[in-house]
């Protein structure tokens, strides 16, 4: 599975969002194990934004970050204690726009399954892993109606144990699965209909 993921990303040309919005990046960490897993976090309930929501580790780009890969790795270290040198970056998927006005770029990285992780309790209350194959089972996908500026959308979401994976995190997850593992999950999200999307030259 990981070999196919890496090969697909190596040949993928990520979509670029043509905005002047502040930049952010998340890391989509995949464990290097016989049954690869994805690492997720749950935001602490006291946070002013995204409280209680499931997310990939990540955040806004700092002026000192040399690029968005640096942003994703730095934020992952700050949030879950994942050492930058323990991540093998293998590519990225298309940028998306959050409801808070950030241009978010997903960075894909492989980590050792035994890498110890520790939640920064100032920002998170949980770190958990989900087998990649779980998301490839159609019975685990739910589509919810969502309306934005008089336009209707059907947005994917997943329930895993006590966790709900939805919103922008689900959008980034599904695009990753579609690109790398032929998931063929419908992705009718606002980010893919807006006039500011353009392809990388």
PDB file of C-alpha atoms in Angstrom, residues 27-195:
ATOM      1  CA  UNK A  27       0.804  16.821   7.983  1.00  0.00           C
ATOM      2  CA  UNK A  28      -1.031  13.659   6.959  1.00  0.00           C
ATOM      3  CA  UNK A  29       1.144  11.112   8.807  1.00  0.00           C
ATOM      4  CA  UNK A  30       1.042   7.472   7.648  1.00  0.00           C
ATOM      5  CA  UNK A  31       2.648   4.729   9.698  1.00  0.00           C
ATOM      6  CA  UNK A  32       5.169   2.432   8.041  1.00  0.00           C
ATOM      7  CA  UNK A  33       3.560  -0.799   9.184  1.00  0.00           C
ATOM      8  CA  UNK A  34       2.005  -3.955   7.659  1.00  0.00           C
ATOM      9  CA  UNK A  35      -1.396  -2.302   8.199  1.00  0.00           C
ATOM     10  CA  UNK A  36      -0.686   1.415   7.629  1.00  0.00           C
ATOM     11  CA  UNK A  37      -2.557   3.872   9.841  1.00  0.00           C
ATOM     12  CA  UNK A  38      -3.245   7.598   9.673  1.00  0.00           C
ATOM     13  CA  UNK A  39      -2.587   9.800  12.699  1.00  0.00           C
ATOM     14  CA  UNK A  40      -5.270  12.263  13.799  1.00  0.00           C
ATOM     15  CA  UNK A  41      -5.663  14.700  16.680  1.00  0.00           C
ATOM     16  CA  UNK A  42      -8.672  16.066  18.514  1.00  0.00           C
ATOM     17  CA  UNK A  43      -8.618  19.729  19.403  1.00  0.00           C
ATOM     18  CA  UNK A  44      -9.078  20.602  23.070  1.00  0.00           C
ATOM     19  CA  UNK A  45     -12.536  21.866  24.015  1.00  0.00           C
ATOM     20  CA  UNK A  46     -11.126  25.094  25.460  1.00  0.00           C
ATOM     21  CA  UNK A  47      -9.658  26.200  22.114  1.00  0.00           C
ATOM     22  CA  UNK A  48     -11.267  29.306  20.591  1.00  0.00           C
ATOM     23  CA  UNK A  49     -11.395  27.747  17.112  1.00  0.00           C
ATOM     24  CA  UNK A  50     -11.917  24.130  16.014  1.00  0.00           C
ATOM     25  CA  UNK A  51     -12.630  23.091  19.626  1.00  0.00           C
ATOM     26  CA  UNK A  52     -13.446  19.398  19.897  1.00  0.00           C
ATOM     27  CA  UNK A  53     -12.822  18.818  16.189  1.00  0.00           C
ATOM     28  CA  UNK A  54     -10.718  16.057  14.674  1.00  0.00           C
ATOM     29  CA  UNK A  55      -7.795  17.342  12.615  1.00  0.00           C
ATOM     30  CA  UNK A  56      -4.444  16.437  11.184  1.00  0.00           C
ATOM     31  CA  UNK A  57      -1.544  18.088  13.043  1.00  0.00           C
ATOM     32  CA  UNK A  58      -0.730  21.472  11.527  1.00  0.00           C
ATOM     33  CA  UNK A  59      -1.273  25.199  11.652  1.00  0.00           C
ATOM     34  CA  UNK A  60      -0.455  28.618  10.234  1.00  0.00           C
ATOM     35  CA  UNK A  61       2.820  29.344   8.498  1.00  0.00           C
ATOM     36  CA  UNK A  62       5.312  31.348  10.556  1.00  0.00           C
ATOM     37  CA  UNK A  63       7.554  33.957   8.888  1.00  0.00           C
ATOM     38  CA  UNK A  64      10.535  31.836   9.952  1.00  0.00           C
ATOM     39  CA  UNK A  65       9.265  28.740   8.088  1.00  0.00           C
ATOM     40  CA  UNK A  66      11.265  28.272   4.899  1.00  0.00           C
ATOM     41  CA  UNK A  67       8.332  26.545   3.173  1.00  0.00           C
ATOM     42  CA  UNK A  68       5.017  24.799   3.902  1.00  0.00           C
ATOM     43  CA  UNK A  69       6.750  21.470   4.527  1.00  0.00           C
ATOM     44  CA  UNK A  70       8.640  23.221   7.316  1.00  0.00           C
ATOM     45  CA  UNK A  71       5.320  24.548   8.629  1.00  0.00           C
ATOM     46  CA  UNK A  72       3.709  21.099   8.705  1.00  0.00           C
ATOM     47  CA  UNK A  73       6.719  19.492  10.399  1.00  0.00           C
ATOM     48  CA  UNK A  74       7.161  22.283  12.954  1.00  0.00           C
ATOM     49  CA  UNK A  75       3.488  22.269  13.896  1.00  0.00           C
ATOM     50  CA  UNK A  76       3.494  18.462  14.165  1.00  0.00           C
ATOM     51  CA  UNK A  77       6.411  18.616  16.566  1.00  0.00           C
ATOM     52  CA  UNK A  78       4.700  21.316  18.641  1.00  0.00           C
ATOM     53  CA  UNK A  79       1.336  19.537  18.736  1.00  0.00           C
ATOM     54  CA  UNK A  80       2.179  15.831  19.004  1.00  0.00           C
ATOM     55  CA  UNK A  81       5.921  15.738  19.718  1.00  0.00           C
ATOM     56  CA  UNK A  82       6.742  14.193  16.351  1.00  0.00           C
ATOM     57  CA  UNK A  83      10.454  14.895  15.639  1.00  0.00           C
ATOM     58  CA  UNK A  84      10.946  16.467  12.215  1.00  0.00           C
ATOM     59  CA  UNK A  85      13.740  14.039  11.368  1.00  0.00           C
ATOM     60  CA  UNK A  86      11.381  11.098  11.961  1.00  0.00           C
ATOM     61  CA  UNK A  87       9.126  12.110   9.055  1.00  0.00           C
ATOM     62  CA  UNK A  88       9.868  11.102   5.462  1.00  0.00           C
ATOM     63  CA  UNK A  89       7.923  13.552   3.315  1.00  0.00           C
ATOM     64  CA  UNK A  90       6.654  11.885   0.121  1.00  0.00           C
ATOM     65  CA  UNK A  91       4.487  14.584  -1.460  1.00  0.00           C
ATOM     66  CA  UNK A  92       1.461  16.796  -1.108  1.00  0.00           C
ATOM     67  CA  UNK A  93      -2.096  17.108  -2.316  1.00  0.00           C
ATOM     68  CA  UNK A  94      -4.046  20.147  -3.473  1.00  0.00           C
ATOM     69  CA  UNK A  95      -4.464  23.248  -1.355  1.00  0.00           C
ATOM     70  CA  UNK A  96      -7.903  23.981   0.075  1.00  0.00           C
ATOM     71  CA  UNK A  97      -9.499  26.983   1.774  1.00  0.00           C
ATOM     72  CA  UNK A  98     -10.768  26.764   5.342  1.00  0.00           C
ATOM     73  CA  UNK A  99     -13.884  28.517   6.614  1.00  0.00           C
ATOM     74  CA  UNK A 100     -11.564  30.728   8.666  1.00  0.00           C
ATOM     75  CA  UNK A 101      -9.905  32.124   5.543  1.00  0.00           C
ATOM     76  CA  UNK A 102      -6.698  30.102   5.424  1.00  0.00           C
ATOM     77  CA  UNK A 103      -5.134  28.454   2.385  1.00  0.00           C
ATOM     78  CA  UNK A 104      -4.231  25.007   3.715  1.00  0.00           C
ATOM     79  CA  UNK A 105      -1.760  22.635   2.045  1.00  0.00           C
ATOM     80  CA  UNK A 106      -1.693  18.940   3.058  1.00  0.00           C
ATOM     81  CA  UNK A 107       1.816  17.433   3.285  1.00  0.00           C
ATOM     82  CA  UNK A 108       2.089  13.638   3.277  1.00  0.00           C
ATOM     83  CA  UNK A 109       4.729  11.956   5.415  1.00  0.00           C
ATOM     84  CA  UNK A 110       5.637   8.410   6.449  1.00  0.00           C
ATOM     85  CA  UNK A 111       6.561   7.745  10.078  1.00  0.00           C
ATOM     86  CA  UNK A 112       7.664   4.663  11.983  1.00  0.00           C
ATOM     87  CA  UNK A 113       4.685   2.974  13.624  1.00  0.00           C
ATOM     88  CA  UNK A 114       6.499   2.932  16.982  1.00  0.00           C
ATOM     89  CA  UNK A 115       7.366   6.632  17.042  1.00  0.00           C
ATOM     90  CA  UNK A 116       6.171   7.910  20.446  1.00  0.00           C
ATOM     91  CA  UNK A 117       3.672  10.763  20.255  1.00  0.00           C
ATOM     92  CA  UNK A 118       2.493  13.019  23.058  1.00  0.00           C
ATOM     93  CA  UNK A 119      -0.369  15.502  22.817  1.00  0.00           C
ATOM     94  CA  UNK A 120       0.280  19.141  23.648  1.00  0.00           C
ATOM     95  CA  UNK A 121      -2.565  19.522  26.127  1.00  0.00           C
ATOM     96  CA  UNK A 122      -2.673  23.285  25.554  1.00  0.00           C
ATOM     97  CA  UNK A 123      -4.085  22.534  22.096  1.00  0.00           C
ATOM     98  CA  UNK A 124      -5.198  18.890  21.998  1.00  0.00           C
ATOM     99  CA  UNK A 125      -6.928  16.359  24.179  1.00  0.00           C
ATOM    100  CA  UNK A 126      -6.314  13.253  22.099  1.00  0.00           C
ATOM    101  CA  UNK A 127      -4.076  11.589  19.498  1.00  0.00           C
ATOM    102  CA  UNK A 128      -5.461   8.513  17.747  1.00  0.00           C
ATOM    103  CA  UNK A 129      -4.742   6.321  14.728  1.00  0.00           C
ATOM    104  CA  UNK A 130      -7.099   4.830  12.152  1.00  0.00           C
ATOM    105  CA  UNK A 131      -6.199   2.029   9.712  1.00  0.00           C
ATOM    106  CA  UNK A 132      -6.128   3.408   6.176  1.00  0.00           C
ATOM    107  CA  UNK A 133      -8.276   0.496   5.002  1.00  0.00           C
ATOM    108  CA  UNK A 134     -11.088   1.632   7.299  1.00  0.00           C
ATOM    109  CA  UNK A 135     -11.698   4.617   5.032  1.00  0.00           C
ATOM    110  CA  UNK A 136     -11.801   2.440   1.923  1.00  0.00           C
ATOM    111  CA  UNK A 137     -14.889   0.589   3.163  1.00  0.00           C
ATOM    112  CA  UNK A 138     -17.930   2.333   1.648  1.00  0.00           C
ATOM    113  CA  UNK A 139     -20.066   1.389   4.637  1.00  0.00           C
ATOM    114  CA  UNK A 140     -18.001   3.737   6.818  1.00  0.00           C
ATOM    115  CA  UNK A 141     -18.717   6.839   4.708  1.00  0.00           C
ATOM    116  CA  UNK A 142     -21.590   9.220   5.401  1.00  0.00           C
ATOM    117  CA  UNK A 143     -22.571  12.114   3.161  1.00  0.00           C
ATOM    118  CA  UNK A 144     -24.116  15.216   4.707  1.00  0.00           C
ATOM    119  CA  UNK A 145     -25.936  18.061   3.015  1.00  0.00           C
ATOM    120  CA  UNK A 146     -24.123  21.389   3.323  1.00  0.00           C
ATOM    121  CA  UNK A 147     -25.135  24.794   1.970  1.00  0.00           C
ATOM    122  CA  UNK A 148     -22.852  27.724   1.165  1.00  0.00           C
ATOM    123  CA  UNK A 149     -23.884  30.889  -0.653  1.00  0.00           C
ATOM    124  CA  UNK A 150     -27.042  29.272  -2.050  1.00  0.00           C
ATOM    125  CA  UNK A 151     -25.033  26.333  -3.409  1.00  0.00           C
ATOM    126  CA  UNK A 152     -25.761  22.802  -2.179  1.00  0.00           C
ATOM    127  CA  UNK A 153     -22.993  20.290  -1.485  1.00  0.00           C
ATOM    128  CA  UNK A 154     -22.753  16.712  -0.245  1.00  0.00           C
ATOM    129  CA  UNK A 155     -19.791  16.499   2.096  1.00  0.00           C
ATOM    130  CA  UNK A 156     -18.189  13.205   3.212  1.00  0.00           C
ATOM    131  CA  UNK A 157     -17.649  12.286   6.846  1.00  0.00           C
ATOM    132  CA  UNK A 158     -16.547   9.229   8.821  1.00  0.00           C
ATOM    133  CA  UNK A 159     -17.322   7.937  12.289  1.00  0.00           C
ATOM    134  CA  UNK A 160     -14.525   5.962  13.933  1.00  0.00           C
ATOM    135  CA  UNK A 161     -15.198   4.787  17.479  1.00  0.00           C
ATOM    136  CA  UNK A 162     -16.060   8.006  19.361  1.00  0.00           C
ATOM    137  CA  UNK A 163     -14.604  10.314  16.722  1.00  0.00           C
ATOM    138  CA  UNK A 164     -16.271  12.216  13.896  1.00  0.00           C
ATOM    139  CA  UNK A 165     -13.977  13.080  10.989  1.00  0.00           C
ATOM    140  CA  UNK A 166     -15.672  15.764   8.925  1.00  0.00           C
ATOM    141  CA  UNK A 167     -15.248  19.215   7.382  1.00  0.00           C
ATOM    142  CA  UNK A 168     -11.946  20.242   5.855  1.00  0.00           C
ATOM    143  CA  UNK A 169     -10.140  17.295   7.437  1.00  0.00           C
ATOM    144  CA  UNK A 170     -12.494  14.868   5.668  1.00  0.00           C
ATOM    145  CA  UNK A 171     -12.071  16.763   2.389  1.00  0.00           C
ATOM    146  CA  UNK A 172      -8.271  16.504   2.583  1.00  0.00           C
ATOM    147  CA  UNK A 173      -8.495  12.861   3.656  1.00  0.00           C
ATOM    148  CA  UNK A 174     -10.806  11.875   0.792  1.00  0.00           C
ATOM    149  CA  UNK A 175      -8.724  13.662  -1.828  1.00  0.00           C
ATOM    150  CA  UNK A 176      -5.636  11.858  -0.520  1.00  0.00           C
ATOM    151  CA  UNK A 177      -7.443   8.487  -0.722  1.00  0.00           C
ATOM    152  CA  UNK A 178      -8.747   9.194  -4.219  1.00  0.00           C
ATOM    153  CA  UNK A 179      -5.333  10.201  -5.552  1.00  0.00           C
ATOM    154  CA  UNK A 180      -3.261   7.448  -3.974  1.00  0.00           C
ATOM    155  CA  UNK A 181      -5.556   4.449  -3.490  1.00  0.00           C
ATOM    156  CA  UNK A 182      -8.280   4.824  -6.139  1.00  0.00           C
ATOM    157  CA  UNK A 183     -10.946   5.243  -3.452  1.00  0.00           C
ATOM    158  CA  UNK A 184     -13.317   6.941  -5.916  1.00  0.00           C
ATOM    159  CA  UNK A 185     -15.218   8.700  -3.123  1.00  0.00           C
ATOM    160  CA  UNK A 186     -17.450  11.535  -4.323  1.00  0.00           C
ATOM    161  CA  UNK A 187     -15.992  14.877  -3.276  1.00  0.00           C
ATOM    162  CA  UNK A 188     -18.487  17.637  -3.918  1.00  0.00           C
ATOM    163  CA  UNK A 189     -16.756  20.279  -1.810  1.00  0.00           C
ATOM    164  CA  UNK A 190     -16.860  24.072  -2.286  1.00  0.00           C
ATOM    165  CA  UNK A 191     -13.088  24.206  -2.789  1.00  0.00           C
ATOM    166  CA  UNK A 192     -13.433  22.392  -6.114  1.00  0.00           C
ATOM    167  CA  UNK A 193     -16.115  24.667  -7.555  1.00  0.00           C
ATOM    168  CA  UNK A 194     -14.705  28.101  -6.801  1.00  0.00           C
ATOM    169  CA  UNK A 195     -13.438  30.449  -9.489  1.00  0.00           C
TER     170      UNK A 195
END
